[in-house]
CSV table of C-alpha atoms in Angstrom, one decimal:
chain,number,residue,atom,x,y,z
A,1,MET,CA,-10.5,26.6,1.9
A,2,THR,CA,-7.4,28.7,1.3
A,3,SER,CA,-6.0,29.2,-2.2
A,4,SER,CA,-2.5,28.4,-1.0
A,5,PRO,CA,-2.8,25.1,1.0
A,6,VAL,CA,0.0,24.1,3.4
A,7,GLU,CA,2.3,21.7,1.7
A,8,ARG,CA,3.0,18.7,3.9
A,9,PRO,CA,5.5,16.0,2.7
A,10,PRO,CA,4.2,12.4,2.9
A,11,ALA,CA,4.6,10.9,6.3
A,12,PHE,CA,3.2,7.4,5.9
A,13,ALA,CA,4.5,3.9,5.4
A,14,PHE,CA,6.0,2.2,2.3
A,15,VAL,CA,7.3,5.3,0.5
A,16,GLU,CA,10.5,6.3,2.3
A,17,SER,CA,13.9,5.0,1.3
A,18,PRO,CA,12.8,2.7,-1.5
A,19,LEU,CA,15.3,0.3,-3.2
A,20,ASP,CA,16.9,1.2,-6.5
A,21,ARG,CA,14.9,-1.4,-8.5
A,22,ALA,CA,17.8,-1.8,-11.0
A,23,GLU,CA,15.5,-3.1,-13.7
A,24,HIS,CA,18.4,-3.5,-16.0
A,25,LEU,CA,19.8,-6.3,-13.8
A,26,ARG,CA,16.7,-8.5,-14.0
A,27,ASP,CA,17.8,-10.2,-17.2
A,28,ASP,CA,21.4,-10.8,-15.9
A,29,ALA,CA,20.9,-14.2,-14.1
A,30,ASP,CA,24.7,-14.8,-13.8
A,31,LEU,CA,25.3,-11.4,-12.1
A,32,LEU,CA,22.4,-11.9,-9.7
A,33,ALA,CA,23.7,-15.4,-8.8
A,34,ARG,CA,27.1,-13.9,-7.9
A,35,ARG,CA,25.5,-11.3,-5.7
A,36,TRP,CA,23.2,-13.8,-3.9
A,37,PRO,CA,25.6,-15.0,-1.2
A,38,GLN,CA,26.1,-11.5,0.3
A,39,ALA,CA,22.6,-10.3,-0.6
A,40,ARG,CA,20.0,-9.4,2.0
A,41,VAL,CA,16.8,-11.6,1.8
A,42,VAL,CA,13.3,-10.9,2.9
A,43,VAL,CA,11.6,-14.2,3.7
A,44,VAL,CA,7.8,-14.1,3.5
A,45,ASP,CA,5.4,-16.9,4.5
A,46,ALA,CA,2.1,-18.0,2.9
A,47,GLU,CA,0.2,-15.6,5.2
A,48,GLY,CA,2.2,-12.6,4.0
A,49,ARG,CA,4.3,-12.3,7.2
A,50,ALA,CA,8.0,-11.6,7.2
A,51,ALA,CA,10.6,-13.5,9.2
A,52,ALA,CA,11.6,-11.6,12.4
A,53,ASP,CA,13.7,-12.1,15.5
A,54,ALA,CA,12.2,-12.8,18.9
A,55,ALA,CA,11.6,-9.1,19.5
A,56,GLY,CA,9.8,-8.6,16.2
A,57,ALA,CA,12.7,-6.7,14.6
A,58,PRO,CA,13.8,-7.5,11.0
A,59,LEU,CA,15.7,-10.8,10.8
A,60,VAL,CA,19.1,-10.2,9.2
A,61,LEU,CA,19.5,-12.9,6.5
A,62,HIS,CA,22.0,-13.2,3.7
A,63,GLY,CA,21.8,-15.5,0.8
A,64,MET,CA,24.6,-17.7,2.0
A,65,ASP,CA,22.8,-18.3,5.2
A,66,LEU,CA,19.8,-20.0,3.5
A,67,ALA,CA,19.6,-23.6,2.5
A,68,PRO,CA,16.8,-25.1,0.3
A,69,ALA,CA,13.8,-26.6,2.0
A,70,GLY,CA,13.0,-30.3,1.7
A,71,ALA,CA,14.1,-31.9,-1.5
A,72,ALA,CA,14.5,-28.7,-3.5
A,73,ALA,CA,17.6,-29.2,-5.7
A,74,ALA,CA,18.0,-25.8,-7.4
A,75,GLY,CA,18.6,-24.0,-4.1
A,76,PRO,CA,16.8,-20.9,-2.7
A,77,ALA,CA,18.5,-18.5,-5.2
A,78,ALA,CA,16.6,-20.1,-8.0
A,79,ALA,CA,13.3,-19.3,-6.3
A,80,ALA,CA,14.3,-15.8,-5.2
A,81,LEU,CA,12.8,-12.6,-6.6
A,82,PHE,CA,15.2,-9.7,-7.2
A,83,LEU,CA,13.9,-6.5,-5.4
A,84,GLY,CA,16.7,-4.1,-6.2
A,85,LEU,CA,19.8,-2.5,-4.8
A,86,ARG,CA,20.7,-0.5,-1.7
A,87,GLY,CA,24.0,1.0,-2.7
A,88,THR,CA,25.8,-2.0,-4.1
A,89,GLN,CA,24.0,-4.7,-2.0
A,90,ALA,CA,21.3,-6.7,-3.7
A,91,TRP,CA,18.0,-7.4,-2.0
A,92,PHE,CA,15.8,-10.4,-2.8
A,93,ALA,CA,12.5,-11.9,-1.6
A,94,VAL,CA,11.9,-15.6,-1.2
A,95,ARG,CA,8.9,-17.7,-0.1
A,96,ALA,CA,9.3,-19.3,3.3
A,97,ASP,CA,8.5,-22.8,1.9
A,98,ALA,CA,11.5,-22.5,-0.4
A,99,VAL,CA,14.1,-22.2,2.3
A,100,ALA,CA,15.1,-23.9,5.6
A,101,ILE,CA,14.8,-21.1,8.1
A,102,ASP,CA,14.6,-21.0,11.9
A,103,ALA,CA,12.8,-17.7,12.5
A,104,SER,CA,12.1,-16.7,16.1
A,105,GLY,CA,8.9,-15.0,15.0
A,106,TRP,CA,6.8,-13.8,12.0
A,107,ILE,CA,5.4,-10.3,11.7
A,108,ASP,CA,2.6,-8.9,9.5
A,109,LEU,CA,3.1,-5.9,7.3
A,110,ARG,CA,0.9,-3.5,9.3
A,111,SER,CA,2.8,-4.3,12.5
A,112,ALA,CA,6.1,-4.0,10.7
A,113,ALA,CA,5.1,-0.6,9.2
A,114,ALA,CA,4.6,0.7,12.7
A,115,ALA,CA,7.6,-0.8,14.3
A,116,TRP,CA,10.4,-1.3,11.8
A,117,PRO,CA,12.7,1.3,10.3
A,118,ALA,CA,11.2,2.9,7.1
A,119,PHE,CA,13.6,1.2,4.7
A,120,GLU,CA,13.0,-2.4,5.9
A,121,ALA,CA,9.2,-1.8,6.0
A,122,THR,CA,9.3,-0.5,2.5
A,123,ALA,CA,11.3,-3.5,1.2
A,124,PHE,CA,8.9,-5.8,3.0
A,125,ALA,CA,5.9,-4.2,1.3
A,126,GLN,CA,7.5,-4.6,-2.1
A,127,ALA,CA,8.4,-8.3,-1.4
A,128,ARG,CA,4.9,-9.1,-0.1
A,129,ALA,CA,3.2,-7.5,-3.1
A,130,LEU,CA,5.4,-9.3,-5.6
A,131,LEU,CA,5.1,-12.7,-3.9
A,132,HIS,CA,1.4,-12.4,-3.5
A,133,TRP,CA,1.1,-11.7,-7.3
A,134,GLN,CA,3.1,-14.9,-8.1
A,135,ALA,CA,1.1,-17.0,-5.6
A,136,ARG,CA,-2.2,-15.9,-7.2
A,137,HIS,CA,-1.1,-15.9,-10.8
A,138,ARG,CA,0.4,-19.3,-11.4
A,139,HIS,CA,-1.4,-20.1,-14.7
A,140,CYS,CA,-1.9,-18.3,-17.9
A,141,GLY,CA,-5.3,-16.5,-18.0
A,142,ALA,CA,-5.7,-17.2,-21.7
A,143,CYS,CA,-4.9,-21.0,-22.0
A,144,GLY,CA,-4.4,-22.2,-18.4
A,145,THR,CA,-0.8,-23.4,-18.8
A,146,ALA,CA,1.5,-23.1,-15.8
A,147,LEU,CA,3.6,-19.9,-16.1
A,148,GLU,CA,7.3,-19.7,-16.0
A,149,TYR,CA,8.7,-16.8,-14.1
A,150,ARG,CA,11.5,-14.8,-15.8
A,151,ARG,CA,13.3,-11.5,-15.3
A,152,ALA,CA,14.1,-12.3,-11.7
A,153,GLY,CA,10.4,-12.9,-10.9
A,154,TRP,CA,8.9,-9.9,-12.6
A,155,LEU,CA,7.5,-11.6,-15.7
A,156,GLY,CA,5.2,-14.6,-16.0
A,157,TRP,CA,5.7,-16.2,-19.4
A,158,CYS,CA,3.3,-18.8,-20.9
A,159,PRO,CA,5.3,-21.5,-22.7
A,160,ARG,CA,2.2,-22.5,-24.7
A,161,CYS,CA,0.6,-19.3,-26.1
A,162,ARG,CA,3.7,-17.1,-25.3
A,163,LEU,CA,1.7,-14.4,-23.5
A,164,GLU,CA,3.5,-12.3,-21.0
A,165,HIS,CA,2.0,-11.6,-17.6
A,166,TYR,CA,3.2,-8.7,-15.3
A,167,PRO,CA,2.6,-8.0,-11.6
A,168,ARG,CA,-0.8,-6.5,-11.0
A,169,THR,CA,-1.4,-3.2,-9.2
A,170,ASP,CA,-5.0,-2.0,-8.6
A,171,PRO,CA,-5.4,1.8,-8.6
A,172,ALA,CA,-7.7,3.2,-6.0
A,173,MET,CA,-8.5,6.8,-5.0
A,174,ILE,CA,-8.7,7.9,-1.3
A,175,VAL,CA,-10.0,11.4,-0.6
A,176,ALA,CA,-10.3,14.0,2.1
A,177,VAL,CA,-13.7,15.7,1.3
A,178,THR,CA,-14.4,19.1,2.7
A,179,ASP,CA,-17.3,21.6,2.3
A,180,GLY,CA,-15.0,24.4,3.2
A,181,ALA,CA,-15.4,24.1,7.0
A,182,ARG,CA,-15.9,20.4,7.8
A,183,LEU,CA,-14.4,17.1,6.8
A,184,LEU,CA,-16.4,14.1,5.6
A,185,LEU,CA,-15.4,10.8,7.0
A,186,GLY,CA,-17.1,7.3,6.9
A,187,ARG,CA,-16.8,4.1,8.8
A,188,ASN,CA,-17.0,0.5,7.7
A,189,PRO,CA,-18.8,-2.3,9.6
A,190,GLY,CA,-16.4,-4.3,11.7
A,191,TRP,CA,-14.0,-1.4,12.5
A,192,PRO,CA,-13.3,-0.6,16.1
A,193,PRO,CA,-15.9,1.6,17.8
A,194,HIS,CA,-15.8,5.3,16.8
A,195,ARG,CA,-13.2,4.7,14.0
A,196,TYR,CA,-13.8,6.9,10.9
A,197,SER,CA,-11.6,7.3,7.8
A,198,THR,CA,-11.5,9.1,4.5
A,199,LEU,CA,-13.5,7.7,1.7
A,200,ALA,CA,-11.9,5.4,-0.9
A,201,GLY,CA,-12.7,3.2,-3.9
A,202,PHE,CA,-11.2,1.4,-6.9
A,203,VAL,CA,-10.9,3.0,-10.3
A,204,GLU,CA,-13.2,1.3,-12.9
A,205,PRO,CA,-12.2,0.6,-16.5
A,206,GLY,CA,-12.5,3.7,-18.8
A,207,GLU,CA,-12.6,6.1,-15.8
A,208,SER,CA,-10.4,9.0,-14.9
A,209,LEU,CA,-9.2,9.5,-11.3
A,210,GLU,CA,-11.3,12.6,-11.0
A,211,GLN,CA,-14.4,10.7,-12.2
A,212,THR,CA,-13.6,8.0,-9.6
A,213,VAL,CA,-13.4,10.5,-6.8
A,214,ALA,CA,-16.8,12.0,-7.7
A,215,ARG,CA,-18.5,8.6,-8.3
A,216,GLU,CA,-17.2,6.9,-5.2
A,217,VAL,CA,-18.0,9.8,-2.8
A,218,PHE,CA,-21.5,10.1,-4.2
A,219,GLU,CA,-22.1,6.3,-4.1
A,220,GLU,CA,-20.8,5.9,-0.5
A,221,SER,CA,-22.2,9.1,1.0
A,222,GLY,CA,-24.6,10.9,-1.4
A,223,VAL,CA,-22.3,14.0,-1.2
A,224,ARG,CA,-21.7,15.8,-4.5
A,225,VAL,CA,-18.0,16.7,-5.3
A,226,ARG,CA,-17.4,20.0,-7.1
A,227,ARG,CA,-13.7,19.6,-7.8
A,228,CYS,CA,-10.7,17.7,-6.6
A,229,ARG,CA,-6.9,17.7,-6.8
A,230,TYR,CA,-4.2,15.1,-6.4
A,231,LEU,CA,-1.9,15.2,-3.4
A,232,ALA,CA,0.2,12.0,-3.0
A,233,SER,CA,0.1,8.2,-3.4
A,234,GLN,CA,0.9,5.2,-1.2
A,235,PRO,CA,1.6,1.6,-2.2
A,236,TRP,CA,-0.9,-0.5,-0.2
A,237,PRO,CA,-0.1,-4.2,-0.7
A,238,PHE,CA,-3.3,-5.5,1.0
A,239,PRO,CA,-3.0,-7.2,-1.4
A,240,SER,CA,-2.1,-5.1,-4.4
A,241,SER,CA,-3.5,-1.6,-4.3
A,242,LEU,CA,-2.0,1.8,-5.1
A,243,MET,CA,-3.8,4.5,-3.1
A,244,LEU,CA,-4.0,7.8,-4.9
A,245,GLY,CA,-4.7,10.6,-2.4
A,246,PHE,CA,-6.9,13.5,-3.3
A,247,LEU,CA,-8.4,16.6,-1.6
A,248,ALA,CA,-11.9,17.4,-2.8
A,249,GLU,CA,-14.3,20.3,-2.4
A,250,ALA,CA,-17.9,19.3,-2.1
A,251,GLU,CA,-21.5,20.5,-1.6
A,252,PRO,CA,-22.6,20.6,2.1
A,253,ASP,CA,-25.0,17.7,1.4
A,254,GLU,CA,-26.3,15.7,4.3
A,255,PRO,CA,-24.6,12.3,4.1
A,256,GLN,CA,-26.8,9.3,3.1
A,257,VAL,CA,-25.1,5.9,3.3
A,258,GLY,CA,-26.0,2.8,1.3
A,259,ASP,CA,-24.7,-0.8,1.4
A,260,GLU,CA,-20.9,0.1,1.6
A,261,LEU,CA,-20.6,2.2,4.7
A,262,GLU,CA,-22.2,1.9,8.2
A,263,ASP,CA,-22.1,5.6,8.6
A,264,ALA,CA,-20.7,8.8,7.1
A,265,ARG,CA,-20.8,12.3,8.7
A,266,TRP,CA,-19.2,15.7,8.6
A,267,PHE,CA,-16.7,16.5,11.4
A,268,SER,CA,-15.8,20.0,12.5
A,269,PHE,CA,-12.3,21.3,12.7
A,270,GLU,CA,-12.5,21.1,16.5
A,271,GLU,CA,-13.4,17.4,16.4
A,272,ILE,CA,-10.6,16.6,14.0
A,273,ASP,CA,-8.2,18.7,16.1
A,274,ALA,CA,-9.0,16.9,19.3
A,275,ALA,CA,-8.7,13.5,17.6
A,276,LEU,CA,-5.3,14.3,16.1
A,277,ARG,CA,-4.1,15.5,19.5
A,278,GLY,CA,-5.4,12.5,21.3
A,279,VAL,CA,-7.7,14.4,23.6
A,280,SER,CA,-11.1,13.4,22.2
A,281,PRO,CA,-13.6,12.7,25.0
A,282,GLU,CA,-14.5,9.1,25.7
A,283,GLY,CA,-16.5,7.8,22.8
A,284,GLY,CA,-15.0,10.5,20.6
A,285,LEU,CA,-13.5,10.2,17.1
A,286,LEU,CA,-10.8,7.7,16.3
A,287,LEU,CA,-8.7,8.2,13.1
A,288,SER,CA,-6.8,5.8,10.9
A,289,PRO,CA,-3.2,4.9,12.2
A,290,SER,CA,-0.3,7.0,11.1
A,291,ILE,CA,1.0,4.4,8.7
A,292,SER,CA,-1.8,5.1,6.3
A,293,ILE,CA,-2.2,7.9,3.7
A,294,SER,CA,-5.7,8.3,5.1
A,295,ARG,CA,-4.3,9.8,8.3
A,296,TRP,CA,-1.9,12.0,6.3
A,297,LEU,CA,-4.8,13.4,4.2
A,298,VAL,CA,-6.7,14.3,7.4
A,299,GLU,CA,-3.6,15.9,8.8
A,300,HIS,CA,-3.1,17.8,5.5
A,301,TRP,CA,-6.7,19.2,5.7
A,302,HIS,CA,-6.3,20.1,9.4
A,303,ALA,CA,-3.0,22.0,8.7
A,304,THR,CA,-4.6,23.9,5.8
A,305,MET,CA,-7.6,24.9,7.9
A,306,ALA,CA,-5.3,25.9,10.9
A,307,ALA,CA,-3.2,28.1,8.6
A,308,ALA,CA,-6.3,29.7,7.2
A,309,ARG,CA,-7.5,30.5,10.7
C-alpha cells in the first residue's frame, strides 16, 4: 500500500446530479399544488419499475398529463410525493396504480442505471426508495393504526398515538480488503459463474462502521482486518440501503467461508487488471457492473497499486 493513495472521484450510479430536495417546501401544500401541472413525474409500479418509452428511455410526463386511476377523486397530485427541484421545476413520484397511464414499457432500476442519463437514474432511485418505504410502512409500529402521510410524503403520522415515522435507510459497509499486494473478493451462491465482489454487510445496533468492517470481513472470510478508512458512499435502494465504502488493510490469512459466501479468495494485481480490461481468459474473474460502488472500490485499489508500481 502507498501512503498517498490515488484519489478517484465516485463513478457509480445514483450519486450524480441529485435534485435539490427543497425540504422547506414539503409543508407548503398550496405551492406544490400550483407547481404540479408543469412538474416532472416519475411513475413507479408495484414491482419498483419506472414508466419508460418503447426504447426503454425515461418517459417524459408532466403533472397535467396525468389523470387519476379508477374512481380516485382527489387526483394524482394528492398521492404524489415531492422529490425536489431541478432549477425551478418540481419533481414528484407517484405510484402507477394512482394514475391512468399508457406507458410503452417499464424498466427496473438496475437497467435504468446502466442506460439512462445520470440525473434521471438518480431521481428514479430516490422515487423508488421513498415509495417502497410507504408501501411497506402503512401502519404504526406501536399501535397498528393506519398512517397518514404528511410533508409531501416524507412523514408517516399516526392519528391515534401521534407517533411520527420517517423513511428508513439501512446503513451497510462495503469494503475492498487488501493484504498489501492482493485483493480479497467473495462470491454469493446464485451469482453468474466466476463473478466475485467486494465484501459487504449491515451495521448492527451499537456498532461503529469500523467495527462493522472488521466483524463482517472476519465472519464472511476469516480474514482479520488491521485498519480501515472510509472512501465514499452510494444510495442502494434494493430496497433501502446506503452502502458505505471502505478500504481495509488485513492480515494475509487464508480465507475460510461459512454459511454466507460460497467462496472467498485473494486475487493478484494481474488478475484484477485483466478483469478490469476485459481480457481475462475464459473462466476468468468477472467483477461487479460499473453502476455499483463495489466496482469503483476495486478500481480505486487497482489505481493505487498501479501508481505504487
